[in-house]
């Protein structure tokens, strides 16, 4: 792991350093976490991923000392916290568990206020902080402040859980499968929102998942773990995909590694396709003329703020003389520019014209992702992967041992 | 004398006995709640101690009430004191059992996240676990209220206060014109207290349970 060492030397002390961390539960032959060494650089998202029971949750609980280690050290921000008062330590570490664990008898606001109250903040400061956090995670404070957890959807609970973990602005966050129990579409949205949030808050995050696609999408670095939290490979997603350290890692990534790379490319990194556009008061003849001179099958109708409204094809106009807004199809399959190409591909496959519409953060039309865009990006990725595989591997295999 | 005439003539005395009766039941319930919840908190995390506590509270409930009141004369004499002690012993099991069940039913994920946020053992108990267990605990208190309202009548054998006095007096004078009305009115009084306490604890439970966990 020379790569890691060099990088953290460059940026100073890593935020979290685990040294020979070991946990042996009584009555078990094998330790659940076996001499784990890991460094988490400041401001990065490190993903722990591995098969069920490999020790991911145990590792997280060791970091905030919900479980006491059998041996080894935990160093956070240069301070050895292996022996400090655990309650004080935990107030400095945000913790989100898979089941969220919101307090059902408290309102959303009181849930979020828990740690600030433990830290004895003034009430008006707490109130302001609660509203700020609700805004940050995309819950309208006036609508959600006084709700109870049972009055929230699964996705809203996850957001409230994230807001609660952020309440006292901890430098470190531990997130154990935070988006685990959510339907794929909501999960994708939460992932995107969380990545955007992280751009702002720049926390040091340890994030557990057993979903390699989520790991590739969310992680600055990924630690692939095997039984006993032993690190099979600790590297950037790009390196892990192009140079898996061993068969265990290759198996874990699974087939279709190049398709998985679509998770690494953001929509704003590729050249978007441009489809013809019009507004709802554009003349019909003009639209027909545009379509004739274009190789695309439909025009996208935009509103005054350039937000996509409908797809209208030539035959929609020829068939009836109803207003434009009542012909054609509603413009669905919209993605934002920071979504991954994989998200865009998924949207594309669900859409009518095989096109995902790309908008900026205010919802204005930017361009489109279609099959041409995706296949171009895949070719580009393949070329990059081949180049990377030929280059000498740095920081790839952490262990020389062969598996199975 | 009909029941109606009897009631009109004796209502002030009946009311006094009814209040006495309700008061010893409430005092006994208050003490039993403190003891039951405390023992529940002390034992719910462990298997053996909680089993032992439940077994002991269960044994109290099986002692025939006449015998228990009698047994308490030696250490405590006659009157209200032994009556209350006996009622506490009878009220213990439902409260203790529900406290243990309620605390054990709290979602471990909720407790883990409380601990993970830096709440100490005591804060977790007072701010998270007890409020979540509370609806079950107060249901236990309600059951205990039903048990003790009836048993409290027997306290009259050791000169205890309450409507039992009238029942025992009536039994001693079976055949006299007022005996039946006297026994009947006292019994109706006991039933009225029972209903009032039942509804009262139901409302109290609703009022003291967070809206977030009320169904
Ligand atoms: N409190 C405990 N007591 C005893 N053994 C435990 C305890 N917690 C976890 N283990 C054991 O430690 C091992 C690792 O468990 P852990 O929960 O860390 O796995 P995980 O990687 O989080 O798995 P999953 O993906 O299923 O959540 C397992 O074999 C588990 O049975
Ligand atoms: Mg786990």
XYZ file of C-alpha atoms and ligand atoms in Angstrom:
651
model
C 0.000 0.000 0.000
C 2.773 2.390 -0.834
C 0.270 4.558 -2.635
C -1.747 5.155 0.532
C 1.282 5.945 2.600
C 2.564 8.458 0.090
C -0.777 10.153 -0.249
C -1.397 10.522 3.439
C 2.127 11.765 3.892
C 1.297 14.435 1.350
C -1.950 15.500 3.073
C -0.660 15.004 6.612
C -2.064 12.636 9.189
C -4.997 10.491 7.988
C -8.283 11.201 9.789
C -8.705 7.615 10.941
C -5.905 5.124 11.419
C -6.561 1.579 12.543
C -3.502 -0.324 13.754
C -3.611 -4.081 14.196
C -7.251 -3.794 15.220
C -8.509 -7.171 16.408
C -11.801 -8.383 17.876
C -12.259 -11.914 19.095
C -15.766 -12.629 20.388
C -15.850 -15.038 23.323
C -16.367 -18.632 22.274
C -15.445 -18.093 18.617
C -12.437 -19.767 17.082
C -11.786 -17.129 14.425
C -11.537 -13.421 15.237
C -14.330 -11.346 13.653
C -11.758 -8.653 12.863
C -8.202 -9.869 12.487
C -5.291 -7.433 12.822
C -6.828 -4.796 10.559
C -4.591 -1.939 9.409
C -6.401 0.828 7.552
C -5.933 4.518 6.939
C -8.817 6.771 6.003
C -7.642 10.046 4.475
C -9.256 13.310 5.547
C -12.367 14.325 3.621
C -12.680 11.090 1.662
C -15.316 8.398 1.464
C -13.809 5.005 2.137
C -16.041 2.060 1.380
C -15.829 -1.227 3.239
C -17.270 -3.916 1.034
C -17.211 -7.674 1.394
C -19.331 -10.800 1.807
C -21.877 -11.088 4.603
C -20.325 -11.832 7.976
C -16.836 -10.729 6.966
C -16.721 -8.220 9.836
C -17.777 -4.882 8.313
C -20.266 -3.928 11.024
C -17.909 -5.136 13.730
C -15.179 -2.906 12.286
C -17.498 0.129 12.395
C -18.529 -0.621 15.972
C -14.872 -0.912 16.909
C -14.163 2.549 15.518
C -16.750 4.232 17.773
C -16.050 1.707 20.534
C -19.533 0.231 20.717
C -17.381 -2.896 20.841
C -14.078 -2.845 22.685
C -11.154 -4.228 20.689
C -9.292 -7.300 21.909
C -6.096 -5.623 20.752
C -4.873 -2.885 18.449
C -5.291 0.879 18.333
C -7.737 3.408 16.913
C -6.262 6.802 16.116
C -8.615 9.603 15.093
C -7.176 12.913 13.941
C -3.835 12.048 15.481
C -5.304 11.188 18.865
C -5.264 7.644 20.234
C -8.904 7.128 21.217
C -8.618 3.495 22.241
C -8.884 4.439 25.918
C -10.786 7.765 25.988
C -14.316 8.122 27.376
C -16.484 6.363 24.763
C -19.555 8.600 25.181
C -17.531 11.733 24.465
C -15.868 10.005 21.527
C -19.229 9.009 20.045
C -20.557 12.554 20.185
C -17.761 13.462 17.765
C -18.553 10.648 15.337
C -21.752 10.586 13.296
C -23.228 7.106 13.106
C -25.910 5.869 10.734
C -26.978 2.241 11.008
C -28.792 0.209 8.397
C -32.069 0.136 10.305
C -31.711 3.931 10.779
C -32.805 3.618 14.412
C -34.695 6.918 14.654
C -36.303 7.328 18.069
C -39.969 6.588 17.323
C -41.325 8.568 20.278
C -39.571 11.777 19.259
C -40.259 14.177 16.415
C -37.792 14.514 13.577
C -36.556 17.769 15.142
C -35.999 16.152 18.550
C -34.232 13.215 16.933
C -31.840 15.562 15.165
C -31.384 17.631 18.327
C -30.202 14.637 20.364
C -26.446 15.177 20.238
C -26.605 19.009 20.416
C -28.689 18.592 23.580
C -26.159 16.149 25.005
C -23.553 18.803 24.257
C -25.756 21.376 26.004
C -26.170 23.787 23.117
C -28.550 26.717 23.559
C -32.101 25.988 22.379
C -32.177 28.662 19.690
C -28.900 27.433 18.255
C -30.330 23.905 18.202
C -33.494 25.078 16.464
C -31.524 26.876 13.778
C -29.260 23.853 13.310
C -32.201 21.474 12.940
C -33.743 23.589 10.187
C -30.403 23.972 8.444
C -29.870 20.204 8.446
C -33.390 19.427 7.246
C -32.797 21.782 4.337
C -29.444 20.191 3.680
C -30.904 16.680 3.339
C -33.827 17.914 1.269
C -36.657 17.795 3.814
C -38.704 20.992 4.053
C -38.331 22.054 7.716
C -41.840 23.478 8.065
C -43.363 20.241 6.766
C -41.157 17.690 8.503
C -39.877 19.250 11.734
C -42.799 18.072 13.824
C -43.417 14.722 12.197
C -42.788 11.437 13.926
C -40.670 8.738 12.263
C -43.732 6.604 11.512
C -45.092 9.484 9.412
C -42.082 9.333 7.062
C -41.362 7.130 4.059
C -38.320 4.856 4.095
C -36.264 7.311 2.076
C -37.272 10.243 4.262
C -36.251 8.263 7.352
C -32.828 7.672 5.856
C -32.475 11.393 5.225
C -33.533 12.196 8.768
C -31.002 9.618 9.982
C -28.237 11.279 7.979
C -29.289 14.713 9.295
C -29.190 13.367 12.843
C -25.703 11.963 12.343
C -24.540 15.337 11.021
C -26.123 17.348 13.832
C -23.062 18.316 15.842
C -20.968 18.674 12.679
C -18.722 15.687 13.433
C -15.583 15.438 11.314
C -16.070 11.682 10.972
C -19.136 9.747 9.852
C -19.681 6.004 10.027
C -22.438 4.812 7.717
C -23.407 1.145 7.842
C -25.427 0.295 4.718
C -27.304 3.581 5.005
C -29.228 3.012 1.787
C -29.576 -0.738 2.178
C -33.280 -1.187 2.754
C -34.567 1.142 0.032
C -35.983 0.552 -3.425
C -33.432 0.941 -6.244
C -34.827 4.200 -7.656
C -34.977 6.016 -4.327
C -31.598 4.588 -3.429
C -30.068 5.989 -6.585
C -31.515 9.397 -5.800
C -30.230 9.311 -2.222
C -26.787 8.274 -3.439
C -26.647 11.207 -5.840
C -27.887 13.633 -3.233
C -25.412 12.305 -0.735
C -22.516 12.734 -3.133
C -23.596 16.304 -3.809
C -23.887 16.899 -0.055
C -20.395 15.500 0.476
C -19.058 18.065 -2.021
C -20.208 20.687 0.469
C -19.480 19.093 3.825
C -16.265 17.191 3.037
C -16.551 14.756 5.924
C -14.313 11.781 6.424
C -16.687 8.900 5.872
C -16.447 5.169 6.381
C -19.282 3.643 4.413
C -20.275 -0.022 4.517
C -22.091 -1.778 1.732
C -22.229 -5.256 0.281
C -23.141 -3.870 -3.126
C -20.059 -3.463 -5.319
C -21.889 -1.083 -7.665
C -22.681 1.214 -4.768
C -19.052 0.958 -3.640
C -17.753 1.964 -7.060
C -20.169 4.853 -7.292
C -19.750 6.277 -3.785
C -16.146 5.548 -2.891
C -13.017 7.656 -3.215
C -11.369 4.443 -2.098
C -12.652 0.938 -1.610
C -11.430 -1.659 0.851
C -12.493 -5.093 -0.312
C -12.613 -7.306 2.745
C -12.632 -11.026 3.189
C -13.479 -13.083 6.284
C -12.084 -11.489 9.463
C -12.011 -7.998 7.902
C -8.768 -8.932 6.116
C -8.060 -6.442 3.360
C -7.956 -8.129 -0.039
C -7.410 -4.825 -1.840
C -7.519 -1.184 -0.793
C -7.505 1.196 -3.692
C -9.409 3.631 -5.856
C -12.409 2.240 -7.752
C -10.563 2.754 -11.045
C -7.613 0.637 -9.958
C -9.745 -2.063 -8.445
C -11.742 -2.398 -11.651
C -8.751 -2.354 -13.972
C -6.316 -4.327 -11.819
C -8.021 -6.595 -9.287
C -5.387 -7.829 -6.825
C -6.431 -11.465 -6.919
C -9.197 -13.915 -7.818
C -11.183 -13.056 -4.704
C -11.387 -9.418 -5.764
C -12.043 -10.311 -9.396
C -14.862 -12.634 -8.310
C -16.256 -9.979 -6.048
C -16.324 -7.365 -8.781
C -17.990 -10.015 -10.895
C -18.492 -10.157 -14.609
C -19.151 -7.001 -16.545
C -16.411 -4.994 -14.909
C -16.300 -2.697 -17.915
C -20.026 -2.083 -17.649
C -19.494 -1.264 -13.982
C -17.162 1.468 -15.098
C -20.234 3.313 -16.256
C -20.629 3.985 -12.551
C -17.341 5.845 -12.579
C -18.208 8.214 -15.371
C -20.462 11.158 -14.679
C -22.857 12.521 -17.232
C -21.026 15.863 -17.209
C -17.820 14.079 -18.243
C -19.162 12.912 -21.614
C -20.202 14.746 -24.704
C -23.966 14.939 -24.683
C -26.174 14.324 -27.701
C -28.216 17.331 -28.792
C -31.849 16.826 -29.719
C -33.940 19.486 -31.450
C -35.903 21.660 -29.045
C -38.859 24.018 -29.288
C -41.158 25.905 -26.932
C -44.884 25.446 -26.533
C -45.628 28.448 -28.771
C -43.284 27.483 -31.619
C -45.200 27.223 -34.904
C -46.057 23.693 -36.016
C -44.547 24.209 -39.467
C -41.323 25.293 -37.930
C -41.222 22.125 -35.804
C -41.943 19.937 -38.830
C -39.163 21.656 -40.757
C -36.747 21.150 -37.877
C -37.616 17.470 -37.705
C -37.185 16.993 -41.437
C -33.674 18.387 -41.345
C -32.739 16.376 -38.239
C -31.960 12.678 -37.893
C -33.888 12.534 -34.613
C -37.469 11.324 -34.385
C -38.904 13.958 -32.044
C -38.436 17.464 -30.698
C -38.257 18.262 -27.004
C -40.660 21.006 -25.923
C -39.187 23.245 -23.205
C -40.861 25.783 -20.944
C -39.700 29.393 -20.484
C -36.992 28.273 -18.020
C -35.846 25.653 -20.565
C -37.208 22.837 -18.427
C -38.244 19.783 -20.508
C -41.998 19.292 -20.891
C -42.920 16.911 -23.731
C -41.586 14.904 -26.650
C -43.426 15.641 -29.860
C -42.895 13.621 -33.080
C -43.848 14.614 -36.630
C -46.814 12.237 -36.706
C -48.123 13.711 -33.415
C -48.424 17.075 -35.159
C -49.776 15.708 -38.417
C -52.412 13.530 -36.751
C -54.239 16.241 -34.818
C -54.368 19.992 -34.471
C -54.685 19.983 -30.709
C -52.252 22.308 -28.881
C -48.664 21.090 -28.708
C -48.946 20.548 -24.965
C -51.635 17.929 -25.504
C -49.816 15.881 -28.113
C -46.829 13.610 -27.897
C -45.482 12.179 -24.655
C -44.519 13.612 -21.292
C -40.756 14.124 -21.106
C -39.625 11.529 -18.576
C -36.242 9.939 -17.834
C -34.542 13.082 -16.573
C -31.116 12.935 -14.901
C -28.898 15.623 -13.439
C -25.422 16.282 -14.782
C -23.636 14.707 -11.790
C -25.507 11.400 -12.179
C -23.409 8.471 -13.367
C -23.624 7.139 -16.878
C -25.058 4.002 -15.328
C -27.957 6.011 -13.874
C -28.481 7.620 -17.263
C -28.426 4.212 -18.975
C -31.079 2.935 -16.569
C -33.285 5.941 -17.239
C -32.713 5.578 -20.959
C -33.898 1.994 -20.974
C -37.150 3.028 -19.320
C -37.840 5.916 -21.649
C -39.881 6.034 -24.843
C -37.265 7.329 -27.230
C -34.246 5.586 -25.649
C -33.030 8.954 -24.429
C -32.225 10.249 -20.974
C -32.692 14.014 -20.750
C -29.888 15.800 -18.907
C -30.721 18.904 -16.872
C -28.672 21.215 -14.661
C -29.424 21.779 -10.983
C -32.210 24.251 -11.795
C -33.845 21.712 -14.090
C -32.906 23.399 -17.395
C -32.197 21.229 -20.430
C -28.511 20.569 -21.129
C -28.513 17.768 -23.644
C -29.275 14.086 -23.781
C -27.701 10.706 -23.233
C -28.562 8.143 -25.902
C -27.052 4.859 -27.091
C -24.417 6.676 -29.091
C -23.253 8.568 -26.011
C -23.049 5.399 -23.930
C -21.232 3.265 -26.460
C -18.735 6.069 -27.050
C -18.096 6.256 -23.317
C -17.677 2.473 -23.032
C -15.071 2.475 -25.792
C -13.236 5.298 -24.071
C -13.278 3.389 -20.781
C -11.972 0.218 -22.446
C -9.108 2.124 -23.958
C -8.259 3.677 -20.581
C -8.463 0.285 -18.864
C -6.118 -1.328 -21.355
C -3.661 1.499 -20.899
C -3.901 1.202 -17.105
C -3.414 -2.572 -17.192
C -0.218 -2.172 -19.221
C 1.138 0.453 -16.848
C 3.043 -0.820 -13.783
C 0.531 -1.364 -10.978
C 1.009 0.899 -8.004
C -0.939 0.415 -4.824
C -2.839 -2.490 -6.362
C -2.326 -5.813 -4.676
C -1.897 -5.319 -0.974
C -1.094 -8.953 -0.415
C 0.766 -11.351 -2.617
C -1.124 -14.389 -1.392
C -3.356 -16.330 -3.722
C -6.876 -17.145 -2.769
C -8.535 -20.568 -2.984
C -85.720 -2.067 52.489
C -85.092 -1.812 48.783
C -81.630 -1.092 47.394
C -82.766 2.345 46.284
C -84.017 3.340 49.738
C -80.839 1.972 51.256
C -78.660 4.013 48.956
C -80.564 7.220 49.652
C -80.219 6.734 53.379
C -76.591 5.683 53.446
C -74.978 7.464 50.521
C -72.646 9.598 52.614
C -71.265 6.581 54.452
C -70.978 4.657 51.205
C -69.138 7.500 49.570
C -66.702 7.669 52.450
C -65.996 3.928 52.243
C -65.627 4.150 48.483
C -63.052 6.908 48.766
C -61.161 4.917 51.413
C -61.236 1.886 49.187
C -59.975 3.767 46.152
C -57.256 5.438 48.195
C -55.699 2.225 49.548
C -55.826 0.709 46.062
C -54.094 3.752 44.571
C -51.449 3.854 47.308
C -50.750 0.156 46.802
C -50.544 0.626 43.019
C -48.149 3.539 43.368
C -45.819 1.537 45.619
C -46.110 -1.565 43.419
C -45.313 0.506 40.320
C -42.175 1.949 41.898
C -41.036 -1.466 43.143
C -42.052 -3.378 40.001
C -40.471 -0.929 37.560
C -37.290 -0.710 39.640
C -36.924 -4.477 39.870
C -37.784 -4.732 36.169
C -35.068 -2.240 35.233
C -32.575 -4.047 37.438
C -33.267 -7.468 35.939
C -34.499 -7.192 32.323
C -31.080 -7.569 30.738
C -30.347 -10.828 32.469
C -32.069 -14.180 32.225
C -31.776 -15.707 35.705
C -32.435 -12.710 37.939
C -35.491 -11.732 35.894
C -36.847 -15.292 36.066
C -36.358 -15.384 39.827
C -38.049 -12.001 40.312
C -41.014 -13.080 38.187
C -41.297 -16.395 40.051
C -41.364 -14.662 43.436
C -43.973 -12.141 42.286
C -45.950 -15.067 40.865
C -45.911 -16.882 44.202
C -47.404 -13.852 45.972
C -50.325 -13.973 43.605
C -51.048 -17.619 44.426
C -51.311 -17.093 48.199
C -55.023 -17.051 49.126
C -55.880 -13.517 50.196
C -57.359 -14.515 53.571
C -54.134 -16.317 54.404
C -51.906 -13.452 53.315
C -53.847 -10.833 55.281
C -53.717 -13.151 58.296
C -49.988 -13.756 57.929
C -49.309 -10.021 57.927
C -51.033 -9.428 61.299
C -48.040 -10.770 63.206
C -45.457 -8.349 61.800
C -47.682 -5.363 61.029
C -50.740 -5.551 63.263
C -54.226 -4.585 62.102
C -55.530 -1.751 59.914
C -54.438 -0.021 56.745
C -50.734 -0.832 56.859
C -50.901 -4.617 56.436
C -53.754 -4.141 53.951
C -51.588 -1.974 51.705
C -48.606 -4.310 51.978
C -50.755 -7.263 50.921
C -52.188 -5.330 47.981
C -48.703 -4.318 46.862
C -47.649 -7.960 46.802
C -50.653 -8.857 44.662
C -50.119 -5.941 42.300
C -46.462 -6.687 41.685
C -46.549 -9.460 39.079
C -48.386 -7.726 36.189
C -46.325 -4.545 36.590
C -43.010 -6.374 36.852
C -43.804 -8.712 33.980
C -44.876 -5.884 31.693
C -41.873 -3.754 32.606
C -39.505 -6.560 31.674
C -41.462 -7.377 28.500
C -41.704 -3.711 27.528
C -38.018 -2.972 27.994
C -37.090 -6.136 26.105
C -39.390 -5.186 23.237
C -37.526 -1.939 22.532
C -35.919 -2.188 19.090
C -32.202 -2.959 19.614
C -31.382 -0.749 16.613
C -32.902 2.234 18.428
C -30.848 1.509 21.528
C -27.712 1.007 19.455
C -28.128 4.317 17.704
C -28.711 6.045 21.055
C -25.520 4.503 22.375
C -23.701 5.314 19.151
C -24.640 8.984 19.600
C -23.000 9.108 23.001
C -25.938 8.639 25.374
C -24.834 7.016 28.590
C -26.550 4.029 30.203
C -28.798 6.169 32.386
C -29.759 8.636 29.623
C -30.639 5.747 27.335
C -32.866 4.257 30.001
C -34.670 7.449 30.963
C -34.951 9.098 27.551
C -35.288 6.174 25.183
C -36.059 2.804 26.741
C -38.582 3.731 29.444
C -40.662 6.069 27.245
C -40.831 3.352 24.588
C -41.740 0.649 27.130
C -44.223 2.896 28.941
C -47.450 1.884 27.125
C -46.798 -1.744 28.082
C -45.854 -0.838 31.657
C -49.023 1.157 32.204
C -51.108 -1.689 30.804
C -49.568 -3.801 33.570
C -50.617 -1.180 36.133
C -54.148 -1.333 34.748
C -54.297 -5.101 35.160
C -52.962 -4.771 38.699
C -55.670 -2.200 39.438
C -58.345 -4.713 38.460
C -56.807 -7.407 40.659
C -56.374 -5.216 43.732
C -59.764 -3.466 43.676
C -61.461 -6.792 44.353
C -58.912 -8.144 46.819
C -58.977 -4.887 48.776
C -62.461 -5.850 49.993
C -60.932 -8.731 51.942
C -58.761 -6.249 53.846
C -61.769 -5.749 56.127
C -60.910 -9.006 57.911
C -57.892 -7.297 59.413
C -59.784 -4.076 60.062
C -58.556 -2.514 56.861
C -60.376 0.442 55.333
C -62.740 0.306 52.370
C -66.019 -1.134 51.129
C -65.088 -4.579 52.448
C -66.281 -3.405 55.855
C -69.872 -3.243 54.626
C -69.659 -6.586 52.895
C -68.358 -8.346 55.986
C -70.905 -6.587 58.170
C -73.692 -7.714 55.875
C -72.409 -11.269 55.856
C -72.455 -11.274 59.648
C -76.112 -10.230 59.625
C -77.512 -12.408 56.865
C -81.302 -12.519 57.142
C -81.790 -9.013 58.537
C -83.740 -6.604 56.308
C -80.809 -4.473 55.161
C -78.137 -7.162 54.771
C -78.659 -7.809 51.079
C -78.836 -4.132 50.153
C -75.737 -3.403 52.188
C -73.686 -6.141 50.559
C -75.012 -5.257 47.145
C -74.312 -1.543 47.418
C -70.754 -2.184 48.585
C -70.205 -4.580 45.709
C -71.572 -2.050 43.237
C -69.223 0.524 44.738
C -66.276 -1.790 44.132
C -67.350 -2.367 40.557
C -67.684 1.391 40.044
C -64.150 1.952 41.346
C -62.916 -0.792 39.052
C -64.491 0.807 35.997
C -63.254 4.271 36.948
C -59.691 3.046 37.465
C -59.767 1.078 34.230
C -60.907 4.057 32.198
C -58.639 6.346 34.195
C -55.506 4.328 33.502
C -56.483 3.934 29.871
C -56.686 7.716 29.533
C -53.540 8.259 31.573
C -51.726 5.829 29.293
C -52.909 7.704 26.206
C -51.959 11.072 27.670
C -48.499 9.996 28.769
C -47.573 8.088 25.602
C -45.805 9.964 22.796
C -47.917 10.499 19.684
C -45.147 8.867 17.717
C -45.837 5.428 19.247
C -49.560 5.658 19.860
C -51.604 3.537 17.489
N -21.982 -9.343 19.394
C -21.460 -10.425 18.775
N -21.183 -11.541 19.471
C -20.642 -12.618 18.873
N -20.353 -12.681 17.557
C -20.609 -11.610 16.803
C -21.172 -10.427 17.363
N -21.314 -9.511 16.372
C -20.866 -10.103 15.246
N -20.427 -11.355 15.492
C -19.836 -12.266 14.516
O -18.771 -11.610 13.888
C -18.737 -11.887 12.489
C -18.786 -10.593 11.697
O -20.048 -9.970 11.866
P -20.423 -8.576 11.241
O -21.768 -8.217 11.743
O -19.324 -7.628 11.491
O -20.493 -8.925 9.695
P -20.846 -7.984 8.454
O -19.660 -7.972 7.577
O -21.344 -6.686 8.953
O -21.993 -8.803 7.731
P -23.318 -8.283 6.967
O -22.899 -7.879 5.594
O -24.172 -9.500 6.945
O -23.899 -7.174 7.776
C -19.916 -12.812 12.215
O -19.441 -14.128 12.156
C -20.814 -12.614 13.403
O -21.515 -13.784 13.695
Mg -23.294 -5.663 8.877
